[in-house]
Structures are given as C-alpha cells and as structure tokens.
Coordinates of C-alpha atoms in Angstrom, one line a residue:
M108 CA 0.0 -0.1 -0.2
I109 CA 1.3 3.6 -0.8
I110 CA 1.0 5.9 2.3
F111 CA 1.5 9.4 0.9
K112 CA 2.7 11.8 3.6
T113 CA 3.9 15.4 2.7
L114 CA 3.9 17.4 -0.3
R115 CA 5.7 20.7 -0.5
W116 CA 6.3 23.0 -3.7
K117 CA 7.4 26.7 -4.3
N118 CA 7.6 28.9 -7.6
F119 CA 4.9 26.6 -8.7
L120 CA 1.9 28.2 -11.1
S121 CA 0.5 30.7 -8.5
T122 CA 2.5 29.9 -5.6
G123 CA 5.7 32.0 -4.6
N124 CA 9.2 31.2 -3.5
K125 CA 8.0 30.5 -0.1
W126 CA 7.2 26.8 0.6
S127 CA 3.8 25.5 0.8
E128 CA 3.4 22.3 2.4
L129 CA 0.6 19.9 2.8
D130 CA 0.6 17.2 5.5
F131 CA -1.8 14.1 3.8
Q132 CA -2.1 12.1 7.1
A133 CA -3.3 15.4 9.4
A134 CA -6.8 14.3 9.2
K135 CA -9.2 11.6 8.2
T136 CA -10.9 14.1 6.3
T137 CA -10.1 17.6 4.8
L138 CA -11.9 20.4 3.2
V139 CA -9.8 22.7 1.1
V140 CA -11.6 25.9 0.1
G141 CA -11.0 29.3 -1.5
H142 CA -12.3 31.4 -4.5
N143 CA -12.1 30.8 -8.0
G144 CA -8.5 31.3 -9.3
A145 CA -7.0 31.4 -5.8
G146 CA -5.0 28.1 -6.4
K147 CA -7.0 25.0 -5.2
S148 CA -6.1 22.6 -8.1
T149 CA -2.4 23.8 -7.6
M150 CA -1.7 21.2 -5.2
L151 CA -3.3 18.4 -7.5
D152 CA -0.8 19.5 -10.1
A153 CA 2.0 19.6 -7.7
L154 CA 1.2 16.3 -6.8
S155 CA 0.9 14.8 -10.2
F156 CA 4.2 16.4 -11.5
A157 CA 6.1 15.1 -8.3
L158 CA 4.8 11.8 -9.3
F159 CA 4.6 11.4 -12.9
G160 CA 6.5 14.8 -14.5
K161 CA 3.4 16.0 -15.8
A162 CA 0.5 18.3 -14.4
H163 CA -3.0 16.8 -13.1
R164 CA -4.6 19.8 -15.8
N165 CA -3.9 20.1 -19.4
I166 CA -0.7 22.5 -18.7
S167 CA 2.5 22.4 -20.6
K168 CA 6.0 21.8 -18.3
P169 CA 7.1 25.4 -19.0
Q170 CA 3.9 26.9 -17.8
L171 CA 4.3 25.4 -14.5
V172 CA 6.9 27.6 -13.4
N173 CA 5.5 30.5 -11.7
S174 CA 5.4 33.5 -14.2
I175 CA 6.5 36.4 -11.8
N176 CA 9.5 34.7 -10.4
N177 CA 10.1 32.8 -13.5
K178 CA 12.7 30.4 -12.2
N179 CA 13.2 27.4 -9.0
A180 CA 10.1 25.9 -9.4
E181 CA 10.5 22.6 -7.1
V182 CA 8.1 20.1 -5.7
H183 CA 8.7 17.4 -3.0
I184 CA 6.3 14.5 -2.4
E185 CA 7.3 11.7 0.4
F186 CA 5.4 8.6 0.7
S187 CA 6.0 4.8 2.0
V188 CA 5.5 1.6 0.0
L189 CA 5.7 -1.5 1.9
G190 CA 7.4 0.0 4.9
S191 CA 10.2 1.6 2.7
E192 CA 10.2 5.4 3.2
F193 CA 10.9 7.4 -0.6
K194 CA 11.0 11.0 -1.8
V195 CA 10.8 12.3 -5.0
I196 CA 11.9 15.6 -6.2
R197 CA 11.5 17.4 -9.1
G198 CA 12.1 21.0 -10.4
I199 CA 12.0 23.2 -13.5
K200 CA 14.7 26.3 -14.2
P201 CA 17.1 24.6 -13.3
S202 CA 15.6 20.7 -14.0
K203 CA 15.7 18.4 -11.3
F204 CA 14.8 14.7 -10.7
E205 CA 15.7 12.7 -7.9
I206 CA 14.3 9.6 -6.1
W207 CA 15.8 9.0 -2.8
R208 CA 15.1 5.6 -0.7
G209 CA 15.5 6.5 2.6
E210 CA 18.7 8.6 2.6
T211 CA 20.1 7.3 -0.6
M212 CA 19.1 8.3 -4.0
I213 CA 18.7 5.8 -6.3
N214 CA 21.2 5.7 -9.2
Q215 CA 19.7 7.8 -12.2
S216 CA 19.3 6.4 -15.7
S217 CA 20.8 8.5 -18.6
H218 CA 17.4 9.2 -19.8
A219 CA 14.7 10.4 -17.7
K220 CA 11.8 7.9 -19.1
E221 CA 13.9 5.2 -17.8
Y222 CA 14.3 7.1 -14.7
Q223 CA 10.5 7.5 -14.4
K224 CA 9.7 4.0 -15.3
I225 CA 11.8 2.9 -12.4
L226 CA 9.3 4.9 -10.2
E227 CA 6.1 4.0 -11.8
Q228 CA 7.0 0.3 -12.7
N229 CA 9.1 -0.8 -9.7
I230 CA 7.9 1.6 -6.9
L231 CA 4.6 3.1 -7.6
K232 CA 3.2 0.5 -9.5
L233 CA 0.8 3.3 -10.5
N234 CA 0.7 5.3 -13.7
H235 CA -0.6 8.4 -14.8
K236 CA -4.1 6.9 -15.8
S237 CA -4.8 4.6 -12.9
F238 CA -3.7 7.6 -10.5
H239 CA -6.8 9.7 -12.0
Q240 CA -8.6 6.5 -11.3
I241 CA -7.8 5.7 -7.7
V242 CA -6.3 8.7 -6.1
V243 CA -7.6 12.0 -7.9
L244 CA -11.4 11.9 -8.7
G245 CA -13.0 15.2 -10.0
S246 CA -14.5 17.6 -12.9
S247 CA -11.2 18.6 -14.3
S248 CA -10.1 14.8 -15.1
F249 CA -13.5 12.9 -14.7
I250 CA -16.1 12.6 -17.7
P251 CA -19.2 11.0 -16.3
F252 CA -19.3 7.1 -17.7
M253 CA -22.8 7.4 -18.7
Q254 CA -22.2 10.4 -21.0
L255 CA -19.7 8.3 -23.0
S256 CA -20.8 6.4 -26.1
G257 CA -20.9 2.6 -26.1
Q258 CA -17.5 2.2 -27.4
N259 CA -15.5 4.6 -25.1
R260 CA -17.4 2.8 -22.3
R261 CA -15.8 -0.4 -23.4
D262 CA -12.3 1.6 -23.4
V263 CA -12.9 2.6 -19.6
I264 CA -13.7 -0.7 -18.6
E265 CA -11.2 -2.7 -20.5
D266 CA -8.4 0.1 -19.3
L267 CA -9.8 -0.1 -15.8
L268 CA -9.8 -4.1 -16.0
D269 CA -6.3 -3.9 -17.5
I270 CA -7.7 -6.1 -20.5
N271 CA -6.5 -4.1 -23.1
V272 CA -3.3 -6.4 -22.9
F273 CA -5.5 -8.4 -25.0
S274 CA -6.0 -5.9 -27.7
K275 CA -1.8 -5.5 -27.7
M276 CA -1.4 -9.5 -27.9
N277 CA -3.8 -9.4 -30.7
N278 CA -1.9 -6.7 -32.7
I279 CA 1.4 -8.4 -31.9
L280 CA -0.5 -11.7 -33.3
K281 CA -1.3 -10.0 -36.3
E282 CA 2.3 -8.8 -37.0
K283 CA 3.3 -12.3 -36.3
T284 CA 0.4 -13.7 -38.8
S285 CA 1.3 -11.3 -41.4
L286 CA 5.1 -12.4 -41.1
L287 CA 3.7 -16.1 -41.7
K288 CA 2.1 -14.9 -44.7
D289 CA 4.9 -13.7 -46.0
Q290 CA 6.9 -16.7 -45.1
I291 CA 4.1 -19.1 -46.7
K292 CA 4.2 -17.0 -50.0
D293 CA 8.1 -17.4 -50.1
A294 CA 7.6 -20.8 -49.4
T295 CA 5.1 -21.2 -52.1
H296 CA 7.6 -19.2 -54.5
T297 CA 10.5 -21.6 -53.5
I298 CA 8.1 -24.4 -54.1
E299 CA 7.4 -23.1 -57.4
V300 CA 11.2 -22.3 -58.3
N301 CA 11.8 -25.8 -57.0
K302 CA 9.7 -27.3 -59.4
T303 CA 11.2 -25.4 -62.2
K304 CA 14.6 -26.8 -61.3
L305 CA 13.7 -30.3 -61.2
E306 CA 11.9 -30.1 -64.4
S307 CA 15.2 -28.5 -65.9
Q308 CA 17.1 -31.1 -63.9
R309 CA 15.1 -33.9 -65.5
K310 CA 15.1 -32.0 -68.8
Y311 CA 19.2 -31.8 -68.3
I312 CA 19.2 -35.7 -68.0
R313 CA 17.1 -36.5 -70.9
D314 CA 19.3 -33.9 -72.8
I315 CA 22.6 -36.0 -71.9
K316 CA 20.7 -38.7 -72.9
A317 CA 20.2 -37.7 -76.3
I318 CA 22.9 -35.5 -77.2
N319 CA 23.0 -34.5 -80.7
S320 CA 24.5 -31.6 -83.1
T321 CA 21.1 -29.9 -83.5
Q322 CA 20.5 -29.4 -79.8
R323 CA 24.3 -28.1 -80.1
E324 CA 23.4 -25.6 -82.7
E325 CA 20.0 -24.3 -81.1
K326 CA 21.7 -23.3 -77.9
L327 CA 24.6 -21.7 -80.1
Q328 CA 21.8 -19.7 -82.2
L329 CA 19.9 -18.5 -78.9
I330 CA 23.2 -17.4 -77.3
S331 CA 24.0 -15.6 -80.7
D332 CA 20.4 -13.8 -80.4
I333 CA 20.6 -13.0 -77.0
Q334 CA 23.9 -11.3 -77.5
D335 CA 22.6 -9.3 -80.2
E336 CA 19.8 -8.1 -77.7
I337 CA 22.7 -7.2 -75.3
K338 CA 24.4 -5.0 -78.0
T339 CA 21.3 -3.3 -78.8
A340 CA 20.5 -2.3 -75.5
Q341 CA 23.9 -1.6 -74.7
S342 CA 24.0 1.1 -77.6
K343 CA 20.6 2.5 -76.7
N344 CA 22.4 3.2 -73.1
G345 CA 25.4 4.9 -75.0
V346 CA 23.1 7.5 -76.5
L347 CA 21.1 7.9 -73.6
S348 CA 23.8 8.4 -71.5
T349 CA 25.3 11.3 -73.9
N350 CA 22.0 12.9 -74.0
V351 CA 21.9 12.7 -70.2
E352 CA 25.5 14.2 -69.9
S353 CA 24.9 17.1 -72.4
E354 CA 21.6 18.0 -71.1
L355 CA 21.2 17.4 -67.3
P356 CA 23.9 19.8 -65.9
S357 CA 22.9 22.9 -67.8
A358 CA 19.3 22.3 -67.0
T359 CA 20.0 21.5 -63.2
D360 CA 22.1 24.9 -62.9
Q361 CA 19.6 26.9 -64.9
S362 CA 16.8 25.4 -62.6
K363 CA 18.5 26.6 -59.5
K364 CA 19.5 30.1 -60.9
S365 CA 15.7 30.4 -62.0
T366 CA 14.5 29.3 -58.9
T367 CA 16.8 31.7 -56.9
K368 CA 16.1 34.9 -59.0
I369 CA 12.4 34.3 -58.6
S370 CA 12.7 34.3 -54.8
E371 CA 14.9 37.5 -55.5
L372 CA 12.5 39.0 -57.5
E373 CA 9.2 38.1 -55.3
R374 CA 11.1 39.9 -52.3
F375 CA 11.5 43.1 -54.3
K376 CA 8.1 42.8 -55.5
A377 CA 6.8 42.6 -52.0
K378 CA 9.2 45.5 -50.9
F379 CA 7.7 47.7 -53.7
N380 CA 3.8 46.7 -52.8
A381 CA 4.8 47.7 -49.2
D382 CA 6.2 50.7 -50.1
A383 CA 3.5 51.4 -52.2
K384 CA 0.6 50.8 -49.8
K385 CA 2.5 53.3 -47.4
I386 CA 2.8 56.1 -50.0
V387 CA -1.1 55.3 -50.8
K388 CA -1.7 55.7 -47.3
D389 CA 0.2 58.6 -47.1
V390 CA -1.6 60.4 -50.0
Q391 CA -5.0 59.2 -48.4
F392 CA -4.0 60.8 -45.4
F393 CA -3.3 64.2 -46.6
E394 CA -6.0 64.0 -48.8
S395 CA -8.3 63.6 -45.9
N396 CA -7.2 65.5 -43.2
S397 CA -6.5 69.3 -42.9
S398 CA -4.6 69.1 -39.1
C399 CA -2.2 67.0 -37.6
P400 CA -3.9 64.4 -35.4
T401 CA -1.0 64.2 -33.1
C402 CA -0.1 67.9 -32.6
T403 CA -3.3 69.4 -33.8
Q404 CA -1.4 72.0 -35.8
D405 CA -3.2 72.8 -39.2
I406 CA -1.8 71.7 -42.5
N407 CA -1.7 74.2 -45.3
E408 CA -3.3 73.7 -49.0
E409 CA 0.3 74.1 -50.2
T410 CA 2.0 71.5 -48.2
K411 CA -1.0 69.1 -48.6
N412 CA -0.9 69.3 -52.4
E413 CA 2.9 68.9 -52.2
H414 CA 2.9 65.7 -50.4
I415 CA 0.1 64.3 -52.5
V416 CA 1.7 64.9 -55.8
E417 CA 4.8 63.7 -54.6
G418 CA 3.1 60.7 -53.1
K419 CA 1.2 59.7 -56.5
Q420 CA 4.4 60.2 -58.9
K421 CA 6.4 58.0 -56.1
S422 CA 3.4 55.6 -56.3
R423 CA 3.3 55.7 -60.0
E424 CA 7.2 54.7 -60.2
L425 CA 6.7 51.9 -57.7
Q426 CA 4.1 50.7 -60.0
V427 CA 6.3 50.7 -62.9
S428 CA 9.0 49.0 -60.6
I429 CA 6.4 46.3 -59.6
D430 CA 5.5 45.9 -63.2
Q431 CA 9.0 45.3 -64.4
A432 CA 9.5 42.7 -61.4
E433 CA 6.1 40.9 -62.5
E434 CA 7.7 40.7 -66.1
A435 CA 10.8 39.4 -64.9
I436 CA 9.2 36.9 -62.5
F437 CA 7.2 35.7 -65.9
S438 CA 10.3 35.5 -67.9
T439 CA 12.4 33.6 -65.5
T440 CA 9.5 31.4 -64.6
K441 CA 9.4 30.3 -68.4
K442 CA 13.2 29.2 -68.0
L443 CA 12.5 27.4 -65.0
L444 CA 9.5 25.6 -66.4
D445 CA 11.9 24.8 -69.8
A446 CA 14.5 23.7 -67.3
T447 CA 12.4 21.5 -65.4
E448 CA 11.0 19.8 -68.4
V449 CA 14.7 19.0 -69.7
I450 CA 15.2 17.5 -66.4
N451 CA 12.2 15.5 -66.5
T452 CA 13.2 14.5 -69.7
C453 CA 16.8 13.2 -68.5
R454 CA 14.7 11.4 -65.6
E455 CA 13.2 9.5 -68.2
W456 CA 16.3 8.8 -70.1
Q457 CA 17.9 7.6 -66.7
S458 CA 14.8 5.3 -66.0
E459 CA 15.2 3.8 -69.6
I460 CA 19.0 3.1 -69.2
H461 CA 18.2 1.4 -65.8
A462 CA 15.5 -0.7 -67.3
N463 CA 18.1 -1.6 -70.3
N464 CA 20.6 -2.5 -67.6
Q465 CA 18.2 -5.1 -66.0
S466 CA 17.4 -6.4 -69.2
I467 CA 21.0 -6.8 -69.9
N468 CA 21.5 -8.7 -66.6
Q469 CA 18.7 -10.7 -67.4
F470 CA 19.9 -11.6 -71.0
Q471 CA 23.5 -12.5 -69.5
S472 CA 22.1 -14.9 -67.2
A473 CA 20.2 -16.2 -69.9
V474 CA 23.5 -16.4 -71.8
N475 CA 25.4 -18.0 -69.0
R476 CA 22.6 -20.4 -68.6
V477 CA 22.6 -21.7 -71.9
Q478 CA 26.6 -21.8 -72.3
S479 CA 26.6 -24.0 -69.2
E480 CA 24.0 -26.3 -70.7
L481 CA 25.9 -26.1 -73.9
D482 CA 29.3 -26.8 -72.1
K483 CA 27.3 -30.1 -70.7
L484 CA 26.0 -31.2 -73.7
I485 CA 29.6 -30.7 -75.6
N486 CA 31.1 -32.7 -72.6
S487 CA 28.7 -35.3 -72.6
G488 CA 27.8 -34.3 -69.1
D489 CA 28.3 -36.7 -66.1
L490 CA 24.7 -38.8 -65.7
D491 CA 25.5 -40.2 -62.3
L492 CA 26.5 -36.6 -61.0
A493 CA 23.4 -35.2 -62.5
E494 CA 21.2 -37.9 -61.2
A495 CA 22.6 -37.2 -57.7
D496 CA 21.8 -33.4 -58.1
L497 CA 18.0 -34.2 -59.0
D498 CA 17.8 -36.4 -55.7
V499 CA 19.4 -33.1 -54.1
L500 CA 16.6 -31.0 -55.6
K501 CA 14.0 -33.4 -54.7
L502 CA 15.0 -33.7 -50.9
A503 CA 15.1 -29.7 -50.9
A504 CA 11.4 -29.6 -52.9
D505 CA 10.1 -32.2 -49.8
N506 CA 11.7 -30.4 -47.1
T507 CA 10.1 -26.9 -48.4
T508 CA 6.8 -28.7 -48.7
E509 CA 7.0 -29.9 -45.4
L510 CA 8.0 -26.6 -44.3
K511 CA 4.9 -24.8 -46.0
L512 CA 2.7 -27.3 -44.3
N513 CA 3.8 -26.4 -40.8
L514 CA 3.7 -22.8 -41.7
N515 CA 0.0 -23.1 -42.6
E516 CA -0.5 -24.9 -39.7
Q517 CA 0.6 -22.3 -37.4
Y518 CA -1.4 -19.7 -39.5
N519 CA -4.3 -21.8 -38.7
Y520 CA -3.6 -21.7 -35.0
N521 CA -3.1 -17.7 -35.1
Q522 CA -6.3 -17.4 -36.8
V523 CA -8.0 -19.1 -33.8
M524 CA -5.9 -17.6 -31.3
S525 CA -7.1 -13.9 -33.3
Q526 CA -10.7 -14.9 -33.0
M527 CA -10.0 -15.4 -29.0
L528 CA -8.2 -12.2 -28.6
K529 CA -10.9 -10.3 -30.5
D530 CA -13.5 -8.0 -28.3
T531 CA -15.8 -10.9 -28.7
G532 CA -13.3 -13.4 -27.3
I533 CA -11.6 -13.4 -23.9
K534 CA -12.1 -9.8 -23.1
T535 CA -15.7 -10.6 -23.3
K536 CA -15.7 -13.2 -20.8
I537 CA -13.6 -11.3 -18.2
V538 CA -15.9 -8.7 -18.8
K539 CA -18.9 -11.1 -17.9
Q540 CA -16.9 -12.1 -14.9
Y541 CA -16.6 -8.5 -13.1
L542 CA -20.0 -7.2 -14.2
P543 CA -21.9 -8.8 -11.4
V544 CA -19.2 -7.3 -9.2
I545 CA -19.6 -3.7 -11.0
N546 CA -23.5 -3.9 -10.4
K547 CA -23.2 -5.0 -6.8
L548 CA -20.9 -2.3 -6.1
S549 CA -22.5 0.3 -8.2
N550 CA -26.2 -0.3 -6.2
Q551 CA -24.4 -0.8 -2.9
Y552 CA -23.3 3.0 -3.6
L553 CA -26.5 4.1 -4.8
Q554 CA -28.0 3.1 -1.7
I555 CA -25.9 4.7 0.4
L556 CA -26.7 7.8 -1.7
D557 CA -30.0 7.3 -0.9
F558 CA -31.1 6.5 -4.4
F559 CA -32.9 3.3 -4.4
V560 CA -33.0 2.0 -7.8
S561 CA -31.6 -1.1 -9.8
F562 CA -28.8 -0.3 -11.7
N563 CA -27.3 -2.6 -14.4
L564 CA -25.1 -2.8 -17.1
D565 CA -24.7 -5.5 -19.6
E566 CA -21.7 -7.0 -21.4
H567 CA -22.0 -4.1 -24.0
F568 CA -22.3 -1.3 -21.3
Q569 CA -25.7 -0.3 -22.0
E570 CA -27.3 0.6 -18.6
T571 CA -30.9 -0.7 -17.5
I572 CA -32.5 1.5 -14.3
R573 CA -35.4 0.3 -12.7
S574 CA -37.2 2.3 -9.9
R575 CA -38.7 0.0 -7.1
F576 CA -41.9 -0.3 -9.1
R577 CA -39.9 -1.9 -11.8
D578 CA -40.6 1.1 -14.3
S579 CA -37.6 1.5 -16.6
F580 CA -35.6 4.7 -17.1
S581 CA -33.1 6.1 -19.1
Y582 CA -29.7 8.0 -17.8
D583 CA -30.9 11.3 -19.2
S584 CA -34.8 10.8 -17.5
F585 CA -33.4 11.6 -14.1
S586 CA -32.7 15.2 -12.8
E587 CA -29.1 16.5 -12.5
G588 CA -29.0 15.6 -8.6
E589 CA -30.1 12.1 -9.6
K590 CA -27.6 12.2 -12.3
Q591 CA -24.5 13.3 -10.1
R592 CA -25.7 10.1 -7.7
I593 CA -25.2 7.6 -10.3
D594 CA -21.8 9.2 -11.5
L595 CA -20.8 9.3 -8.0
A596 CA -21.7 5.5 -7.6
L597 CA -19.8 4.6 -10.6
L598 CA -17.1 6.8 -9.3
F599 CA -16.4 4.7 -6.4
T600 CA -17.2 1.7 -8.0
W601 CA -14.2 2.1 -10.6
R602 CA -11.9 3.4 -7.7
Q603 CA -12.9 -0.1 -5.8
I604 CA -12.6 -2.1 -9.1
A605 CA -9.3 -0.7 -10.1
K606 CA -8.1 -1.5 -6.5
M607 CA -9.4 -5.1 -6.8
K608 CA -7.9 -5.9 -10.2
N609 CA -4.8 -3.7 -10.1
S610 CA -3.9 -4.6 -6.4
V611 CA -3.3 -0.4 -6.2
A612 CA -4.0 0.6 -3.0
T613 CA -3.5 4.2 -1.1
N614 CA -4.2 6.1 1.8
L615 CA -5.2 9.2 -0.3
L616 CA -8.4 10.0 -2.1
I617 CA -9.0 13.7 -3.7
L618 CA -12.5 14.7 -4.6
D619 CA -11.8 17.8 -6.7
E620 CA -15.0 20.2 -7.0
T621 CA -17.4 16.8 -6.7
F622 CA -19.6 18.8 -4.3
D623 CA -19.9 21.7 -6.1
S624 CA -22.2 20.6 -9.4
S625 CA -25.8 19.2 -8.7
L626 CA -25.7 17.6 -5.3
D627 CA -28.1 19.2 -2.8
H628 CA -27.7 18.8 1.1
E629 CA -29.1 15.3 1.5
G630 CA -26.9 14.4 -1.6
V631 CA -24.0 15.7 0.3
D632 CA -25.0 14.0 3.5
N633 CA -25.1 10.7 1.6
L634 CA -21.7 11.1 -0.4
M635 CA -20.5 12.2 3.3
K636 CA -21.5 8.7 4.4
I637 CA -19.2 6.9 1.4
I638 CA -16.2 8.9 2.5
Y639 CA -16.6 7.8 6.2
T640 CA -17.1 4.0 5.0
L641 CA -13.4 4.2 3.4
G642 CA -11.8 3.5 6.6
E643 CA -9.5 4.9 8.9
D644 CA -6.2 4.2 6.7
T645 CA -7.7 6.5 3.8
N646 CA -7.1 10.6 4.0
V647 CA -10.0 12.0 2.0
F648 CA -9.3 15.6 0.6
V649 CA -12.2 17.6 -0.7
I650 CA -11.7 20.6 -3.1
S651 CA -14.6 23.2 -3.0
H652 CA -15.6 26.5 -3.6
K653 CA -18.7 26.3 -1.9
G654 CA -17.7 26.1 1.8
E655 CA -20.8 26.9 3.2
I656 CA -22.5 23.8 2.2
L657 CA -19.7 21.6 4.0
E658 CA -18.9 23.5 6.7
G659 CA -18.7 21.2 10.0
K660 CA -18.4 18.2 8.0
F661 CA -14.6 17.5 7.9
K662 CA -12.1 17.2 10.8
R663 CA -9.7 19.6 9.0
K664 CA -10.3 22.9 6.9
I665 CA -7.5 24.4 4.6
E666 CA -8.1 27.8 3.3
I667 CA -6.3 28.8 -0.1
S668 CA -6.1 32.7 -1.0
K669 CA -4.3 34.8 -3.0
E670 CA -1.7 37.2 -1.4
K671 CA 0.2 39.8 -3.4
N672 CA -0.7 37.6 -6.6
F673 CA 0.8 34.6 -5.2
S674 CA -1.4 31.6 -3.6
V675 CA -1.1 31.1 0.1
L676 CA -2.4 27.7 2.1
K677 CA -3.3 28.2 5.5
N678 CA -4.7 25.9 8.5
V679 CA -7.9 27.2 9.4
S680 CA -8.9 24.2 11.5

C-alpha cells in the first residue's frame, strides 16, 4: 500500500518562493476551500508533477513555473511503500529529478523516461491514468461514465480491468500472422522454383541421354540472338547516357538560378508593394485631413498638395517597378519550366537506362545458363552426377513442402487465437465475470446515496435502470442531482474495482469540486456517508469553492487565498 505523507512546492504555478506544505495524514477528512482562481487545484498539479512529471490539468511543463519569479520551481513528495520510505524531488529552471529511498538516492538512468519507469513500475506500481482513477477524482479529469459512447465505455472498463493487453497481444499476433503470410508466400514461391529446377534437371538428364549436334546448334544460335539483344540495349544506353550528360548539368544549373532569381524578384515585388501601400496611405491621409491628429497643427493647402503630388509620383514609379518585377518573374518562370522539362526528360532517359541495364543483366544470365547447358552437352555430361543433383533437388523440394505445411498449420492456430483475442473473445468473458461485481458495488453506493434504483450494465455496457416499482428509465430521464448520484456511485465503483484488479491501494483520495455541481444538501450528506466508510487508513481531501454547504463536516479545513499575487495555504482548523 502506498502511504502518501507530505507534499511541498514553491514557485509552482501561482505559488511564490515560499514553501507551501501539505500533510496528507493530518486528518481523516480535509476540506480545501478558496475562491475561483485562488490556486486550489495547484496542489493536484504539484502532486501529479512530483509523481509523473506532468500536471494534473492540461498544462505544459514550461507553464508550470511561476510567471512572476520564472525560476526555481520545485516540488517534493514523501511517501512509503511496504515500509520503505521514499522521496521524489522534481524541479524546473533548473531541471531536477531525484528519487530517494531513505537516505540514498536511486541511481539515475541516462534517460529521464527510464528513470520515470523505475518510479512507476518498480516503486509506485501506479501510472498517470490509474492515478486519476484511484487517487484523484473530479470534474477536471473525470468525464461521467454515463455520458460516454458505447465504445468509449468499453475502453474505460477495458483499461480499468487492464484487459487492453489482449488488444496489444492481438496486434502482436497480427504482425506475426502477417510475417507468416510472407513466409508462406516465400515457401510457395520456393516450391514453384524447385519445381522449375526439378523440371530443368530432368530435362538436362534427358539431354545428356540424347545429345546431338542439332541441340548444340540451337543453343549456339540462342546465345547469339541473346547477345545481339545485349548489344542493342548497350547501344541505346550509350546514346541515352550522352544525352543525359549533355543536357542535365546545364538544365539543373538553370533551374537553381531561376529558382533563386524568382525568390529575389518576389522579395523585391513584396517590398515595392509594401512601399506603395504606405505611400497610398500617406496620400489618403493628406487628402482627408487638414490638421495633424498628433499635434493638432493645421496643414496648409500648399503642403498638402506637395505631399499628394509627390506621393502619387512615387506610387507611379513603384508601380512601374512592380510591373517590371512581374515581367522578370514571368520570363524567369518560363526558363524554370523549360529547365524542369529538360530535367524530367533526363530522368526519363535515366529510367530507360536503368531498365535497359536490368534487361542486359537478365540477358547475360540467360547467356550464362544456356552456355552452361551447352558446355554440359559438349562434354557429354556426367549422368551419375546429374542424377545425384536431381535427388538433392527432390529433397529440398520435400523439405520446403513440409515447411509450408507447418507454416499453414501455425497460420491456422494464429487465426484461432485471433478470434479469442478479439472483443468478442477473452475480453468479453473477463468483462462478464466482473459485471456482477460492478453492478453490485454500483447499487451499494447508490443505496448509501439514498437513491433506491436497480442499476445494471450489460456486456455491451448499456445501462438498465429500474425503480422500486420496476419502471424502466434512461440515464437522461433523471434530474441533474440524480445523475450526479449515479456518476458518483460509478466513480467510487471504479476506484474499488481498480484496487481489486490492479492491487493498487493508497491512503489518499482527492475529490476535486465533486460537491460543487448538482448535489443538494441531502446528496452531500449521503456522499459523506461513503467517505466515512472508506476506513481509517484513507485520508480524504475535498476541494471546493462552496465551503458553506460543507462547513462542520470535515475534521480539518484548509483555505487557499491570494496574497500579493501569490497563492497561500493556511490551516484554518
């Protein structure tokens, strides 16, 4: 069990250079009050930052530093796990991240992410998401379950029950199955190649047994024909290479120069336009005003006319420059297009050269193969050796066929496992096992909240709500206060399920503005009943800006206020 003890912070968000300290174990129940903007949620952001390196709310790390002091933001959290004492220190400007076990600092990894994994996986056994399900519950991080779509409800419960691992397993299985498909495809291809080789070898043996001059002449003629094809392709490549070498460098150079010149002309044009706009604005000013708006001094007609005439003259000159720039851009663009066309043509030539080279390689392979066959024919061949090679090819073909059978068998197994790992497989079975517990806990909390209805979720996470008279209702048919009771019952249910499933237990529960929405006084009293049933080992903090309806219900009260633009935490009682 994680026992959170103290939290200290300074220069963090609205807090100044003076340390703010919070003792989590000072009382079983603590009310935290303050006006909007006083900094009540800062304690949540500090707690989340200390444990996970990011705020509770959607605030970027640089924004966590107090904007007035703008340095030395630091947060300390002390807690114990299974009797071992831990302390985490984080800072911004300068950056700091230390994990202490007793008086010894745990060796820091070279990467902050790895050091964070040590904290979450080896010490806390708690990640940022489960932190919001188990420790911090409230309006800023919690969307009522009943307001989610069916798929999002499934995502919440799968995450809560930690069964999304099956989705990850399914993704891994898909990758393995895809690899199997490739292997089966390769094996099929190899089998076909082996068939071709076997047929070639059998044909070779037949050729050895029936060597004649006609066969040799045919192969010599085939070699000659293929070599002619090679010479033709090489000749084409020579012409194309010469064309590329003569055209591509100049076209590339022209393209670069044209691009640079267009950029320069565009900058000049933009500057001329900006100057023209300023001159037009000045002319309009003198045409529309007879006195200076700044010093209120009159502007005589001669001065006005002088400025207007001069401005129009400059405007005409700038327009001429703009037109000249546009003409230059047009002509340079044409050069760029011409160069681009030449470059594209060169690329087509290069592609043709590449294709010819591939054909030449294929022709050469064919020549080598036919020459090898011819050599064997001329030398009459070794029948015993050829038949031994045939046996080797048969064995390789048999092995490949057996490999394909094994791969197909594994592929079929994977298909079965994939069906099990889908939403309708293992996950549905696990959810069905937990649904009775979820429904039982939900109804228990609803009864504590004095809301006597029968609430049930089915395996598709759709609700059935019935009154004591067995009338059916939907969530939306209830009042806001009744909806709030359902939301709170589910909220505490998720906390209990998360603890049961993940074995994550902690002394700390923080309710952020949970009391500030639609609960009436009776609803508040019923919610307090749930809080009182959580046990002596739970320290509950309630953050609210409506302290009047909660007055006298908590053993301790903390008030957060602003003093000289900094948030200050005070123990009131």
